[in-house]
Each structure stands twice: as C-alpha cells, then as structure tokens.
Amino acid sequence: MKSIYDVISKEKLNAVSQPIEKAHGLPNECYLNEEYLTIERKKLFEDKWVVIGVASSIPNIGDAKPFELLGIPLIILRDKNNNIRVFHNVCSHRGYKLLQKKCNIKNVIRCPYHSWSYGLDGNLSATPHLGGMNKHDADGFDKSKSNLKEVRTYVWLDMIMVNISGNAEDFKTYIKPLSDRWEKFWPEKDRNLISYSKDYSYFLLKARCNWKFAIENYCESYHLPWVHPGLNSYSRIDDHYHIQGLPNRFAGQGTVVYNPKFKGGKLFPCFPNWPRDKEKIAEYVALFPNVMLGIHKDHYYAYWLEPISLTYTLEHMEIYYVGNEAANSKEYKSLREQNFKQWHSVQSEDLNIIEGMQDGRKSPIYNGGNFSPIMDNPTHHFHKWVVENIT
Ligand code: FES
Ligand SMILES: [Fe+2]
C-alpha cells in the first residue's frame, strides 16, 4: 500500500487542518483517486468502528446475510444464543466465498465446494473425506485451527458496528462522549425501547457520489433554506446549533423547535424519560465514518452508508419508534407513513446536492474550497477527522 503522501501532497493535507478561516476542504483526490481509496479503506473502514447493518434486519435465530465492506466479504448472522455475530465470509479450506445470499441457517453453513461445514458459532464442524474416502478426520489436522475468522462486533442502538482490524479502542470508550451527551435528554434506560416496524422502517437511496459528501452535508444546517424549503418553513437556520464532539469522532447539528404535526392530529408516544423542557430538541449527528443519526422525543433513526466505490454509495435509512405499538400497530400506521414520507423526501433533496458535489470535484482548479467560519464548522470538523486518521 502506498503512503498517503505519495497520493496527496503534504501541503494539501495540511491545508485541511488549519483553523477554519484559512482551511481548505479535503482535496479532490479524496473523492476521485483509487489509490487514495485503498488507504481510506484500511484507515477509516478497517481500523475504526463502522456500521454494516442493523440487528432488526435479521430477527430470527439462524438468519444470516452476506455483506461486503468495500469489497471485504463478511457474514452477518444471529447465533443460537440470539447474539449478532460477524465472520469473514471465506471458507478456511480453499477460500470459496461461503454465503452468497440472505437465508436462514438451520444447522450449519455448508461450503458448496467440498462441503466443509461451520456452526453458527463459526466452528468448523464437518470435513467430509478429509483423510481419504469415508475418513472425515486426518492425523495432524486440527479442526479448531480452521474455524471461521470472527470480526469484532458490538450492537449499539440496533446498529451492527464492526472493527475489522481489531485495532480500534473498546466500543464503550469510543461511544462514551456521544452517549454521555445524550444522557440528559435521551437517557440510556429509554434507548432499548426503540422498536423497528415491519412496514415503514426502511428505505434505500442510491447515491452517484462518494460517501463523504453525505456526511459533510448532513453535519451542517447552512443549506436548509435552499435545499429543504419545506423543513425550513418551521425550523430555520437560527433555530439550529452546531455539535462538535470531542475527542473528534462525531459532528452535527441540533434544532430547538422540533414539533411534529400529522394529518388527523394524533401524535406518536414519546420516550418516557425525555424531559418536558427539552421536548423541542432534536439532534442530527454524524458518527464518523459512516452513520448519520437522528434523535427526537418520539422516534430515532440511523441513516448508514454503504460505500460501493469512490463514486457510488448506498444510503440505508432505518427508522424506529417508541415501543412495538407505535412501530407496528394499525393505530399508528398513518403516522408512520407520514413520517416515513417526510424523511424520504428530505433525504432525497440532499441526494441531488451530494451528487452535484461529486460532479464539481472533476474540476482541476478546485482546491477543496473555503469555508464559512461560522456555518461550516461541523463539516470542517469531519474533514479534519479524515486527515487525522489517514495520515
Ligand atoms: S473451499 Fe470450502 S470446502 Fe473446499
Ligand atoms: Fe439536508
């Protein structure tokens, strides 16, 4: 792997870390260069905690699905103890990619090539004819050395977080600054009430652009009046405040006028310990690298990014309500539909913008641009995080 300085000059990278008045944004290479992407995959996606899905998408014991993290094949499954486990999706024998599509595994994951089989705990359980015809063991062959390789995994707010390299800090330490921040209005005891619905919890957007544009756009509220005129009619720029998490691992914005209204007048139930005097607060935080969170007194969402290539990203929106009744009963169905449509339309408005940013990056004269020292702070914060971690 090349060094980052073979791909991008020190001068350009230093410019990103300057105080915001003088700083430039990330250079074009970060959105266009394949060699840069190889470094980014290692430093930002293998060495950090990243989101690869949500536990509710595989609700039953034995549910399993393949996932590729920038080409790294993984298996996500729910084991016999109801725990989410992630393994590298490659047979220990001759390297066949084991799991091809989403399924429910009754007993074992069987490799289609020579039928080596693995339990839901990843242990190699059968090796037919390993020692010659009808001899399923062989002298000197230690099965336990050929189990599936497990990936460090932690489920937080239903998100399946993985750290491929195993080098990141302990998840609880990593998440503590954000978790503590929310404690005063969204206390931990309320967080396990989040409930996924079978009808209006999930949508997918396909973005013809680099994943980073989604994060840097999500962090700031500067674009509201022009990109989201509907939203801006009741939640204006100056109803927002910026969030910059230190140590630098998340950034975003909050509003002080959240006040949901639905046709029919009914409202969703709220988290029971969300304080009355903070009802109108909602926060929109990008947890680096690849998830954008939205927390409100009556619902929560995780909008996570699956980078496919430098210029193509899948955006997965997962919405949760307070308790199963709000999430799944007929009574709240019309509200769920309205809320779902609202988020779909807001995120689609952003999609046009971030794709246009990818197009602009083809300009050889663009130097990463200049920031508004006031309005672009969270975006600058994210760019600094990228540079800090790739260098
Ligand atoms: S490669 Fe899987 S059993 Fe041979
Ligand atoms: Fe937006």
PDB file of C-alpha atoms and ligand atoms in Angstrom, residues 91 93-96 98 111 113-116 118, ligand 1:
ATOM      1  CA  CYS A  91     -14.073 -20.915   3.644  1.00  0.00           C
ATOM      2  CA  HIS A  93     -10.282 -24.704   3.106  1.00  0.00           C
ATOM      3  CA  ARG A  94      -9.553 -23.250  -0.304  1.00  0.00           C
ATOM      4  CA  GLY A  95     -11.158 -19.877   0.094  1.00  0.00           C
ATOM      5  CA  TYR A  96     -14.575 -20.184  -1.514  1.00  0.00           C
ATOM      6  CA  LEU A  98     -19.262 -19.237   1.678  1.00  0.00           C
ATOM      7  CA  CYS A 111     -19.417 -24.670   1.761  1.00  0.00           C
ATOM      8  CA  TYR A 113     -17.218 -26.542  -2.923  1.00  0.00           C
ATOM      9  CA  HIS A 114     -16.122 -29.554  -0.749  1.00  0.00           C
ATOM     10  CA  SER A 115     -18.829 -29.401   1.914  1.00  0.00           C
ATOM     11  CA  TRP A 116     -16.794 -28.273   4.894  1.00  0.00           C
ATOM     12  CA  TYR A 118     -19.430 -24.475  10.095  1.00  0.00           C
TER      13      TYR A 118
HETATM   14  S1  FES B   1     -13.280 -24.394  -0.357  1.00  0.00           S
HETATM   15 FE1  FES B   1     -14.812 -24.697   1.068  1.00  0.00          FE
HETATM   16  S2  FES B   1     -14.845 -26.801   1.344  1.00  0.00           S
HETATM   17 FE2  FES B   1     -13.268 -26.531  -0.095  1.00  0.00          FE
END
